[in-house]
mmCIF file of C-alpha atoms and ligand atoms in Angstrom:
data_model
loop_
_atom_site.group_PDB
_atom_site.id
_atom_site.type_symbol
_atom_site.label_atom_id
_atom_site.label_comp_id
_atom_site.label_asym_id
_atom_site.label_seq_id
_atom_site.Cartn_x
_atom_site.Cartn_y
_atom_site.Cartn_z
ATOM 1 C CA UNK A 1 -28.903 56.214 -88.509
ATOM 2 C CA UNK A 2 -28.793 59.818 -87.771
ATOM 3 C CA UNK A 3 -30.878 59.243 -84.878
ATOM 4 C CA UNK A 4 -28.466 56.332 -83.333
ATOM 5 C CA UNK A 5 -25.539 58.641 -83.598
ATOM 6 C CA UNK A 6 -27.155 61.410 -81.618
ATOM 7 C CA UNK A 7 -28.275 58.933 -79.219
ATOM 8 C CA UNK A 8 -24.697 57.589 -78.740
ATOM 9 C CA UNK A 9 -23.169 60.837 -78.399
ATOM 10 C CA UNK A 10 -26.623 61.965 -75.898
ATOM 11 C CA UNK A 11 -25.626 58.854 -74.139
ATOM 12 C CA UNK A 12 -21.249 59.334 -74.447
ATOM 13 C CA UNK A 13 -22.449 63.435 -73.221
ATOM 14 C CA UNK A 14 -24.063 61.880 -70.101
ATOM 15 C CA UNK A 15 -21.269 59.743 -68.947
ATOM 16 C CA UNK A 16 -18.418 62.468 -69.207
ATOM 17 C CA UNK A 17 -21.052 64.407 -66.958
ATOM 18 C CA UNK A 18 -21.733 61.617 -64.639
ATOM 19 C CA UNK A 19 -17.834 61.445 -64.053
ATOM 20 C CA UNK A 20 -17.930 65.325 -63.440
ATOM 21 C CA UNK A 21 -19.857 65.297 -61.038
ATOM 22 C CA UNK A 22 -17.821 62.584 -59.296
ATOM 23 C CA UNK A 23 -15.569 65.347 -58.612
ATOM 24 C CA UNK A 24 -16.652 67.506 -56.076
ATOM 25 C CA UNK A 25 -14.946 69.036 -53.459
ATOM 26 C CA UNK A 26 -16.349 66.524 -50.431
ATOM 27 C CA UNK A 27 -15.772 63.830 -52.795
ATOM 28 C CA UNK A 28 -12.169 64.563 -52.772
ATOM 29 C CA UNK A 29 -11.992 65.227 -49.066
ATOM 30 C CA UNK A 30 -13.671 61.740 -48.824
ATOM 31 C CA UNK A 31 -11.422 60.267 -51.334
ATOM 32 C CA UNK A 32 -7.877 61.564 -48.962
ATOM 33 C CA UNK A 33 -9.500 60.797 -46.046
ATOM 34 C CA UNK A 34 -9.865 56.938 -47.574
ATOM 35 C CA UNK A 35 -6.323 57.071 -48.885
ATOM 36 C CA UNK A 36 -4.828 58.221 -45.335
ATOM 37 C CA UNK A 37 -6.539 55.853 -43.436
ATOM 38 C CA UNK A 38 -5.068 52.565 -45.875
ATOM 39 C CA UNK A 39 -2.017 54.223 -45.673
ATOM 40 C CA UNK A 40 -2.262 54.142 -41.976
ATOM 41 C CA UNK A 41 -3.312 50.938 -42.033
ATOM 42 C CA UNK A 42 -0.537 49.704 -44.833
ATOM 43 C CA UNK A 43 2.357 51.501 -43.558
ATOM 44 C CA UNK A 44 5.110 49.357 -41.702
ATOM 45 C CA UNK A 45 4.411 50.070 -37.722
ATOM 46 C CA UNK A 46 7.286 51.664 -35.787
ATOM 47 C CA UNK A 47 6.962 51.153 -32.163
ATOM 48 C CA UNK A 48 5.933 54.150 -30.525
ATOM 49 C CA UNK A 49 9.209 55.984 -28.731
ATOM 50 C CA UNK A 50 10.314 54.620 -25.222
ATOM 51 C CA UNK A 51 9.698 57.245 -22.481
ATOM 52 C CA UNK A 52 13.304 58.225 -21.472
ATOM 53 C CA UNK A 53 13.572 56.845 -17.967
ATOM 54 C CA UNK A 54 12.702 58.495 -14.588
ATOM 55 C CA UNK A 55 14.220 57.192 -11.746
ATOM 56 C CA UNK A 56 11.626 54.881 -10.013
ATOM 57 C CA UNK A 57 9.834 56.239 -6.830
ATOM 58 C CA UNK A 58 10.187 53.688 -4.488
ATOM 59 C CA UNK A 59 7.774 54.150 -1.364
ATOM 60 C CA UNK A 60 9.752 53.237 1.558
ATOM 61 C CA UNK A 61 9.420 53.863 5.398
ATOM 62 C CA UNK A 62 12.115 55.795 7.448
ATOM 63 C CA UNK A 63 12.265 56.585 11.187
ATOM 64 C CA UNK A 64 13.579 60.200 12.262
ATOM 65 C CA UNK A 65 17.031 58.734 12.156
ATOM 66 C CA UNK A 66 16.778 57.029 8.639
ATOM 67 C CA UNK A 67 15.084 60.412 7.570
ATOM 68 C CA UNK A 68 18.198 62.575 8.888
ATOM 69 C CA UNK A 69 20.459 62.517 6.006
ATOM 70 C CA UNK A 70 18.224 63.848 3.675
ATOM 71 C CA UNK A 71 18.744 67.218 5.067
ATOM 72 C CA UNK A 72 20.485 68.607 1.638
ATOM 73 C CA UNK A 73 23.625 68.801 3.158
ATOM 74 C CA UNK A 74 24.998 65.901 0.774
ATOM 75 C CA UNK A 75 24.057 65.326 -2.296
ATOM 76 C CA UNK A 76 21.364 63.064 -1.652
ATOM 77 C CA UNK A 77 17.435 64.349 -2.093
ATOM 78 C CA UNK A 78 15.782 66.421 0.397
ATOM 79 C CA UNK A 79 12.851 65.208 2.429
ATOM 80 C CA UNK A 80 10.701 66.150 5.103
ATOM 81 C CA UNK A 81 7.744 64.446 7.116
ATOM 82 C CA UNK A 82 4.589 66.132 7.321
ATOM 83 C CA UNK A 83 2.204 64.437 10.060
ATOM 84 C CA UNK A 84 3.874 60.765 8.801
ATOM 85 C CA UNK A 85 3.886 61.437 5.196
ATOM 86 C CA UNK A 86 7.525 61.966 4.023
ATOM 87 C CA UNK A 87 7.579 64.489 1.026
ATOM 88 C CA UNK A 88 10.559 65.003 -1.779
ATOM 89 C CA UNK A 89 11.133 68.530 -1.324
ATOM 90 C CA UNK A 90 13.861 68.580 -3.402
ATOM 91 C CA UNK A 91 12.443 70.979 -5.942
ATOM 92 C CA UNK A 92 12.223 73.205 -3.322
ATOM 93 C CA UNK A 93 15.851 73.282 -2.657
ATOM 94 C CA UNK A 94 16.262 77.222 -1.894
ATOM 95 C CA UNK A 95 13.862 76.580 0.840
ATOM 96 C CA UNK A 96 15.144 73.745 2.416
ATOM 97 C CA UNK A 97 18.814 73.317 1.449
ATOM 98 C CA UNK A 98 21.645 75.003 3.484
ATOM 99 C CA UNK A 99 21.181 79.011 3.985
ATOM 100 C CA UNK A 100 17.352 78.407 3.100
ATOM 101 C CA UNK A 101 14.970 79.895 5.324
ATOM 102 C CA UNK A 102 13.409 76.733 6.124
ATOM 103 C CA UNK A 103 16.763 74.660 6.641
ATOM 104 C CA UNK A 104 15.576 73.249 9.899
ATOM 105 C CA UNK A 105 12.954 71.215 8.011
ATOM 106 C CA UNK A 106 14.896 69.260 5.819
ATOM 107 C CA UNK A 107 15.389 65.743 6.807
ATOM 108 C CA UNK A 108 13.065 66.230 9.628
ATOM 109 C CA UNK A 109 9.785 66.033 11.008
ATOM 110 C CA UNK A 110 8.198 69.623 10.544
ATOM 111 C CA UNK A 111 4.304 68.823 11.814
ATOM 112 C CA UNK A 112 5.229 70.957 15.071
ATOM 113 C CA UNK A 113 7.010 73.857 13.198
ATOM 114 C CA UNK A 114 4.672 74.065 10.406
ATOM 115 C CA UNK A 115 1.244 74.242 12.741
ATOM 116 C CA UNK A 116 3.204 76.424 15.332
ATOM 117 C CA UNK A 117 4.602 78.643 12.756
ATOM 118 C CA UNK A 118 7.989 78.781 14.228
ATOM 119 C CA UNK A 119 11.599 77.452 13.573
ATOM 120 C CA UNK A 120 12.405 76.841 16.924
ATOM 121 C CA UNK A 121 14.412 74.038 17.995
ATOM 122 C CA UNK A 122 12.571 72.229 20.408
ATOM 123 C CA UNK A 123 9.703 72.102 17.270
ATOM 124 C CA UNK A 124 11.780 69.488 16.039
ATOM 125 C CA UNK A 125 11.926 65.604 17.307
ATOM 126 C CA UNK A 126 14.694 65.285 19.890
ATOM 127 C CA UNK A 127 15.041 61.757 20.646
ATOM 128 C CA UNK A 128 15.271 59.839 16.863
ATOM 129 C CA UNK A 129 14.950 56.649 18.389
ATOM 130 C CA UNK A 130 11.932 57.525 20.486
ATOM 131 C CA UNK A 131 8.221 57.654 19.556
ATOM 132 C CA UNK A 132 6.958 60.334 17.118
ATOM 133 C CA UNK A 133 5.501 63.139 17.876
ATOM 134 C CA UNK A 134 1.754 62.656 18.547
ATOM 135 C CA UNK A 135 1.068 66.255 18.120
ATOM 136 C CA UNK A 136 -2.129 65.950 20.582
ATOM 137 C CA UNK A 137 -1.893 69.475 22.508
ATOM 138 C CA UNK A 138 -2.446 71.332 19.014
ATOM 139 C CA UNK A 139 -5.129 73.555 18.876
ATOM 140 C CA UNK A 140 -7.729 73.546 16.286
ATOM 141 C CA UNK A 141 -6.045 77.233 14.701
ATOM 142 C CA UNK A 142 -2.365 75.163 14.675
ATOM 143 C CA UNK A 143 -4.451 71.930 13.054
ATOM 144 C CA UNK A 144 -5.844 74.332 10.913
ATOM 145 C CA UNK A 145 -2.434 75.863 9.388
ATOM 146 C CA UNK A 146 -0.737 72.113 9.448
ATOM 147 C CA UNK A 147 -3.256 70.814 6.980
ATOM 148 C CA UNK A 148 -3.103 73.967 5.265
ATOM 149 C CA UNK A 149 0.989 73.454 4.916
ATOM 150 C CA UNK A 150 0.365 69.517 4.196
ATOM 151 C CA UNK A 151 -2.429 70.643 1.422
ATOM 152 C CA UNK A 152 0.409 72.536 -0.213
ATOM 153 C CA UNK A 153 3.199 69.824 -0.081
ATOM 154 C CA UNK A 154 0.372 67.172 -1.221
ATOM 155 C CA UNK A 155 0.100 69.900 -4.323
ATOM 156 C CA UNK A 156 3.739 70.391 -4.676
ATOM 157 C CA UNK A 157 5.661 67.587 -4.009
ATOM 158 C CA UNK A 158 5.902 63.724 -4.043
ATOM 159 C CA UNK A 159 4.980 61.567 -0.946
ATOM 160 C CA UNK A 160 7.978 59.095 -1.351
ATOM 161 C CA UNK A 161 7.041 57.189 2.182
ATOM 162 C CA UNK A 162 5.982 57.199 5.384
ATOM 163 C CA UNK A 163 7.444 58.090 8.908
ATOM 164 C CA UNK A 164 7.449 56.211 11.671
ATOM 165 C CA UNK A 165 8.670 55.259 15.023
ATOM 166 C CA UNK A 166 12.147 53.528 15.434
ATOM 167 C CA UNK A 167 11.109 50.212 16.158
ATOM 168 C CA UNK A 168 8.112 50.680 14.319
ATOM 169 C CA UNK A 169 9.365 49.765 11.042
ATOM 170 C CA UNK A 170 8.113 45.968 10.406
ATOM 171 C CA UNK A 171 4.355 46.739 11.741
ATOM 172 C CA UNK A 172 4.400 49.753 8.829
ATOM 173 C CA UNK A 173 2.993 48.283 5.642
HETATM 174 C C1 LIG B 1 8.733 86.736 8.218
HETATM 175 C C2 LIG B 1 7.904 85.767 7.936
HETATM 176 C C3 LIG B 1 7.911 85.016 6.661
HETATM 177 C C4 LIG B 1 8.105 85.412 5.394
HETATM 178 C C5 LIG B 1 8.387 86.816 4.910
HETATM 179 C C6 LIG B 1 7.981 84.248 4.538
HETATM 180 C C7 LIG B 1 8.090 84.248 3.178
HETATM 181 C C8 LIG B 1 7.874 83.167 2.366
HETATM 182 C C9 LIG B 1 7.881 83.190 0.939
HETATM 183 C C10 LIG B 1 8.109 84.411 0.059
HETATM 184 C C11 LIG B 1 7.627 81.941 0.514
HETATM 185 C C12 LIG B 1 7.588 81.477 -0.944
HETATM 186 C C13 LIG B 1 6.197 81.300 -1.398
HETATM 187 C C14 LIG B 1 6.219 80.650 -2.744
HETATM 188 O O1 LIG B 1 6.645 81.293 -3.692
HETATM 189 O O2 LIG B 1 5.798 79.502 -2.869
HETATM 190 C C15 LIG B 1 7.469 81.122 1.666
HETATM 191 C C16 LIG B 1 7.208 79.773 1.638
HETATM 192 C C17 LIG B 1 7.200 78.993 2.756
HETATM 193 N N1 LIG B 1 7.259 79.405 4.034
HETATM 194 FE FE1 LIG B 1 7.532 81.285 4.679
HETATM 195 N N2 LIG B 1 7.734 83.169 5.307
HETATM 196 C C18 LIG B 1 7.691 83.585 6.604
HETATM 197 C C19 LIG B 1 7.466 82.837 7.714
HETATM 198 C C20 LIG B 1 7.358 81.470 7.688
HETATM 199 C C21 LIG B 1 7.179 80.652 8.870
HETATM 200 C C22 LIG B 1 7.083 81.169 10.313
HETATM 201 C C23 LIG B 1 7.120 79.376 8.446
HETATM 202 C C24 LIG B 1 6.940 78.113 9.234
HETATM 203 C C25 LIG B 1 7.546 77.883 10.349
HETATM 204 C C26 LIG B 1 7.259 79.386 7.007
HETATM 205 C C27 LIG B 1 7.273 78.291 6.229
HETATM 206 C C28 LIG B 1 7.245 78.314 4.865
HETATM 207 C C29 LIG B 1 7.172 77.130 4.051
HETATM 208 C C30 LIG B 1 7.123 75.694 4.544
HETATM 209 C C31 LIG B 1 7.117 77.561 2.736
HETATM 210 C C32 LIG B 1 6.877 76.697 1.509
HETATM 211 C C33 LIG B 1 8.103 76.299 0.830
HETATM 212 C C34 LIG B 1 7.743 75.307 -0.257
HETATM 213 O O3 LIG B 1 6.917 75.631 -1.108
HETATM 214 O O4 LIG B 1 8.284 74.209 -0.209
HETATM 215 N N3 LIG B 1 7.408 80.682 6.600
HETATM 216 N N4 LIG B 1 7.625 81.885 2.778
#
């Protein structure tokens, strides 16, 4: 009888010590790691937060004319064309707006200027119904420092269309 007994409470001694060692420290990592993830899965979804709206870049195609008003002298966005690509260069406001150095940019077509260096007037298209400038008589040093000025709006600011001849509007895709 006496033997029973001690085998019951040998037997009773190994369970407690069983359940003891249940309780280690990875266990219990294990164990919240297995409670998070049902509670992920339980808890009631929320749809995730709507992105608070940016106005929509729409790419569109403007002629030296059409480009004009965005000159910052309203309160409409800057833009200049770089070789046919029109940037937003709004961001760069103190540049380009009124009283900025680089004034005679905005709302322009600045290939000429930028791979000449210079702010001259005749850099700039004349006619804004006539064909764009082809820029052909650049040298390689002036092609050099326009893709070197178009590198840095490509970096900097958003191509929001294209430039093209007046005219030239419906054959642009
Ligand atoms: C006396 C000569 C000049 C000085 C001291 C000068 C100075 C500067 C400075 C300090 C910046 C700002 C750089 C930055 O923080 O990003 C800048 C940017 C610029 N400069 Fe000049 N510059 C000079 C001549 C020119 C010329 C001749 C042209 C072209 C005709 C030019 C076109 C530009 C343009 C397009 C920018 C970039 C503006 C932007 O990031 O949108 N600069 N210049």
């Amino acid at each position: 009888m006496e033997y029973v007994e001690n085998r019951m409470a040998q037997e009773a001694a190994k369970q407690t010590g069983n359940a003891e060692s249940l309780v280690t420290p990875l266990n219990l990592v294990l164990l919240g790691m297995l409670l998070y993830t049902a509670y992920s899965w339980l808890r009631p979804h929320t749809p995730a937060a709507i992105p608070k709206e940016e106005p929509a870049v729409v790419f569109k195609t403007f002629t030296p004319r059409t480009l004009l008003p965005y000159n910052g002298e309203n309160d409409m966005p800057v833009y200049l064309a770089v070789r046919g690509r029109v940037f937003d260069v709004t961001r760069g406001r103190n540049f380009y707006g009124p009283g900025g150095p680089y004034a005679n940019f905005a709302g322009r077509d600045a290939s000429r200027g930028l791979a000449f260096g210079s702010f001259d007037e005749e850099m700039l298209t004349k006619d804004l119904d006539g064909p764009l400038d082809t820029l052909s008589d650049l040298t390689k040093d002036q092609l050099e420092a326009l893709q070197g000025w178009e590198e840095r709006f490509l970096d900097k600011y958003l191509v929001v269309g294209k430039l093209v001849a007046a005219g030239e509007e419906d054959k642009a895709e």
